[in-house]
Amino acid sequence: MKATFRKPTEDPIWLKALLGALAVGFIAILLLLPLVLVFKEALAHGLSAFWAAMVEPDSLAAVRLSLTAAAIAVPLNTLFGISAAWSIAKFDFPGKTFLVTLIDLPFSVSPVVSGLIYVLVFGAQGWFGPRLADYNIHILFALPGIVLATIFVTFPFVARELIPLMMDQGRDEEEAAATLGASGFSTFLRVTLPNIKWGLLYGVLLCNARALGEFGAVSVVSGHIRGVTNTMPLHVELLYNNYDYVGAFAVAALLAMLGLVTLALKSLLEWRYADELAAMHRH
Amino acid sequence: MSLTVDSVSKKFGRFPALNGASFVAPQGGFVSLLGPSGSGKTTLLRILGGLEFADSGSVRFADLNWLDMPARTRNAGFVFQQYALFKHMTVADNIAFGLRVRPRRTRPSKAAITDRVKQLLDLVQLPGLEARYPSQLSGGQRQRVAVARALAIEPRMLLLDEPFGALDAKVRKELRSDLRRIHDHTGVTTVFVTHDQEEAFAVADLVAVMKDGRIEQYGAPADVRRNPRTAFVSEFLTA
Amino acid sequence: MSAIGLKLVPLRSRHVLPGFSLSLGFTLFYMTSLMLIPLLALVLRPAGLGLDGFWSAISTPRVLASLRLSFGMALAAAAIDSVFGFIIAWVLVRYRFPGKALLDAVIDLPFALPTAVAGIALSTLYAPNGWIGSLLIAHGIKIAYTPWGVLVAMTFIGLPFTVRTLQPVLSELGLEVEEAAATLGATRLQTIARVVLPMLVPAILTGAAMAFARGAGEYGSIIFIAGNIPAVSEIAPLLIVTKLEQYDYAGAAAIGVVMLAASFVMLLALNGLQSWAAKRR
């Protein structure tokens, strides 16, 4: 038996070991360690302390606020995403590419800037702020402002899942339905929706995760009123700055679990519905 | 200095891709490995090129234990079905690649490399295309560049894996006769894989008809056609 | 139901499918009211200062330091993420080992974890009494509450971008070009340096640009670990927030415009990179 060499496209063992160690080490130290720390600190004084921190009234208020904001922002953004994808994928019109690029804008803008713009419109020195205050309508430092900021930072998610997906799927089926006399809504519900359901779910999942976790934009518009206008991430900040580490990490652990569940569902969707979602990787 | 392939076998997992393939070809010969997909012809070619390793068997060529050498040192030019050209390099850089990666001692001068590239482009009938990029070439042109690149290293052996598979019929015919012409001009021992029997018979001196990892019959085209030794061979040739 | 669909086809243009003006109309209305008008407010606000006023608002030492910190560290973080992103993508695409799928999923953690959570975790980890911070302080290295903390946080945030941009390109590259290089006599090192890396340059640059853009604008993951000392470890987004708290709307907007402009430039650069990459195929 002659000597066996490695295939020419394989790296030598020492290189594999080195690169593998670097990769795993970097990921473990940079990414995993912080995650582990969150849970360790949350449970540092035992499960009962963790639970007490969770059911503390201000924490519950923060959870309620986060959920409310998400419950408004996510459906609205889903509606937007469907609407945008329908118009872009099923029709041709000038400026379409520009529109698609514009939809991605919130992703490249700093979250603080995303909040800043609403302060400039609705704040005390803003365009509409003083006038609305006359009618006792407060956008900033209240739920509406928080919802607006959340909507801004999360509205691309559903749209950018659906646009390439629906573009990839073409118009044939919808056109067939049209020739058979179906109305727009009917066509959408019966023909389009079943085809896009996994992409839609994926987009909604990511949108929701970001909506619950957003910090920078909401921080600017919120006013940080404890127990009233603090979402979960803002409450974490408040507790941490007040040296209530168990409290801060308890709420943080809840958010981290949300993140992990999102990751798991995301992986599951990617794995099972790779084909339907393949369009998003190609664009 | 003949090429002697002796009982080469290879398994992928539990699948026996090659099951004791043997043949002998004279130096400078033109051999075609012919067979349906799954017959092991590409695996055998890749073993000859050093891209796969045999589980057992031996290959002797140019007085060397071929299978003991890594691909890098065999000096066997390989032409891939999908060309595998370096897309970020010009045609000239692609062809010159094998000369430029040589250690300083054996590396030709810049001027010598430029000359050689020009010669090879003339040989494959693509004069003047030095500065083009692969994305600017047609399929047939890309294949010619791939052949030129493999020939640049003055290979002991030229290996081609279904080189014309991705091209249309007319281009295939042109390229196949060009390949024969190049072979006759350079005298390099050539082994090429195809599933197209018309192509194999038109171009090769010796044809090896393969099935299920073995060579069912081996000989000059005329002989094989007249005296098919097994039912498979006669069916394959008339199909 | 069908009446609604048919009624909304605009008179000027005819479309095969129904719902064009409804969908496009809603889309444009949504984007204009929620995005474009507020952005307009941002762009117009510093205009009230005039060019001179804008310039003096931007060029105070504190503002310049914050911009230098945000963009400078983002660049450094993008570079680090590019190097390790390449290594990680290489390992994930080319090697086989147990637990690879798990490692692959972990890469997305900075995407999935809310920024405030990452922020307090990183801050606690790298503080002088933290798990990593305590190890480093013994060698005189301080991370938390210094500009280095900013670097660590930005590196954390940017890693998924570099890895995820490279992975598909690397796997699409396939092994044939490496096999070709080997048959032509190249050593493994020569193959990687002359064949593989050059083909990956567009993807590496794209990932780096995305990591850079994200790092420069990031807020939540950084402010806990940063120290936030003006002109030393204060990032630009934090300065915007500080100015807002001081009711210096114009000053905050001025910095915001600079950051927005940088975002636009990055967006254009990324588009340019994508089309350059597409041309080379």
PDB file of N, CA, C and O in Angstrom, chain C residues 7 30 39 71 86 107 138 148 157 171 246 251 254 264:
ATOM      1  N   LYS C   7     -62.460  48.210  -9.015  1.00  0.00           N
ATOM      2  CA  LYS C   7     -62.604  49.665  -8.934  1.00  0.00           C
ATOM      3  C   LYS C   7     -61.263  50.345  -8.777  1.00  0.00           C
ATOM      4  O   LYS C   7     -61.101  51.484  -9.143  1.00  0.00           O
ATOM      5  N   TYR C  30     -47.342  54.911   3.629  1.00  0.00           N
ATOM      6  CA  TYR C  30     -46.680  54.423   4.844  1.00  0.00           C
ATOM      7  C   TYR C  30     -45.250  54.924   4.925  1.00  0.00           C
ATOM      8  O   TYR C  30     -44.805  55.489   5.920  1.00  0.00           O
ATOM      9  N   LEU C  39     -37.427  61.941   8.238  1.00  0.00           N
ATOM     10  CA  LEU C  39     -36.058  62.125   7.774  1.00  0.00           C
ATOM     11  C   LEU C  39     -35.871  63.534   7.230  1.00  0.00           C
ATOM     12  O   LEU C  39     -34.812  64.145   7.406  1.00  0.00           O
ATOM     13  N   PHE C  71     -16.468  56.179  13.982  1.00  0.00           N
ATOM     14  CA  PHE C  71     -16.064  55.665  12.676  1.00  0.00           C
ATOM     15  C   PHE C  71     -14.730  54.939  12.733  1.00  0.00           C
ATOM     16  O   PHE C  71     -14.529  53.922  12.076  1.00  0.00           O
ATOM     17  N   PHE C  86     -13.450  35.488   7.941  1.00  0.00           N
ATOM     18  CA  PHE C  86     -12.925  34.607   6.904  1.00  0.00           C
ATOM     19  C   PHE C  86     -12.559  33.255   7.489  1.00  0.00           C
ATOM     20  O   PHE C  86     -12.928  32.207   6.957  1.00  0.00           O
ATOM     21  N   ILE C 107     -23.420  31.939  15.436  1.00  0.00           N
ATOM     22  CA  ILE C 107     -22.962  33.144  14.746  1.00  0.00           C
ATOM     23  C   ILE C 107     -24.038  34.210  14.733  1.00  0.00           C
ATOM     24  O   ILE C 107     -23.755  35.398  14.777  1.00  0.00           O
ATOM     25  N   ALA C 138      -4.693  41.967  35.230  1.00  0.00           N
ATOM     26  CA  ALA C 138      -3.436  41.489  35.798  1.00  0.00           C
ATOM     27  C   ALA C 138      -2.268  41.853  34.892  1.00  0.00           C
ATOM     28  O   ALA C 138      -1.139  42.004  35.338  1.00  0.00           O
ATOM     29  N   TRP C 148     -11.306  50.841  24.172  1.00  0.00           N
ATOM     30  CA  TRP C 148     -11.193  49.437  23.770  1.00  0.00           C
ATOM     31  C   TRP C 148     -12.498  48.692  23.986  1.00  0.00           C
ATOM     32  O   TRP C 148     -12.819  47.750  23.270  1.00  0.00           O
ATOM     33  N   ILE C 157     -20.835  42.976  17.519  1.00  0.00           N
ATOM     34  CA  ILE C 157     -22.007  43.303  16.712  1.00  0.00           C
ATOM     35  C   ILE C 157     -21.783  42.983  15.235  1.00  0.00           C
ATOM     36  O   ILE C 157     -22.697  42.588  14.523  1.00  0.00           O
ATOM     37  N   SER C 171     -18.905  28.741  -0.475  1.00  0.00           N
ATOM     38  CA  SER C 171     -19.376  27.414  -0.865  1.00  0.00           C
ATOM     39  C   SER C 171     -19.697  27.359  -2.345  1.00  0.00           C
ATOM     40  O   SER C 171     -19.547  26.331  -2.987  1.00  0.00           O
ATOM     41  N   GLN C 246     -30.247  68.007  26.466  1.00  0.00           N
ATOM     42  CA  GLN C 246     -29.978  69.412  26.763  1.00  0.00           C
ATOM     43  C   GLN C 246     -30.798  70.335  25.881  1.00  0.00           C
ATOM     44  O   GLN C 246     -30.549  71.538  25.836  1.00  0.00           O
ATOM     45  N   GLY C 251     -28.094  71.018  17.365  1.00  0.00           N
ATOM     46  CA  GLY C 251     -26.802  70.336  17.479  1.00  0.00           C
ATOM     47  C   GLY C 251     -26.942  68.836  17.280  1.00  0.00           C
ATOM     48  O   GLY C 251     -26.151  68.197  16.570  1.00  0.00           O
ATOM     49  N   ALA C 254     -27.560  68.122  13.718  1.00  0.00           N
ATOM     50  CA  ALA C 254     -26.369  68.271  12.878  1.00  0.00           C
ATOM     51  C   ALA C 254     -25.558  66.975  12.868  1.00  0.00           C
ATOM     52  O   ALA C 254     -25.147  66.471  11.813  1.00  0.00           O
ATOM     53  N   PHE C 264     -25.828  56.882   3.880  1.00  0.00           N
ATOM     54  CA  PHE C 264     -26.091  56.910   2.452  1.00  0.00           C
ATOM     55  C   PHE C 264     -24.859  56.490   1.660  1.00  0.00           C
ATOM     56  O   PHE C 264     -24.933  55.717   0.708  1.00  0.00           O
TER      57      PHE C 264
END
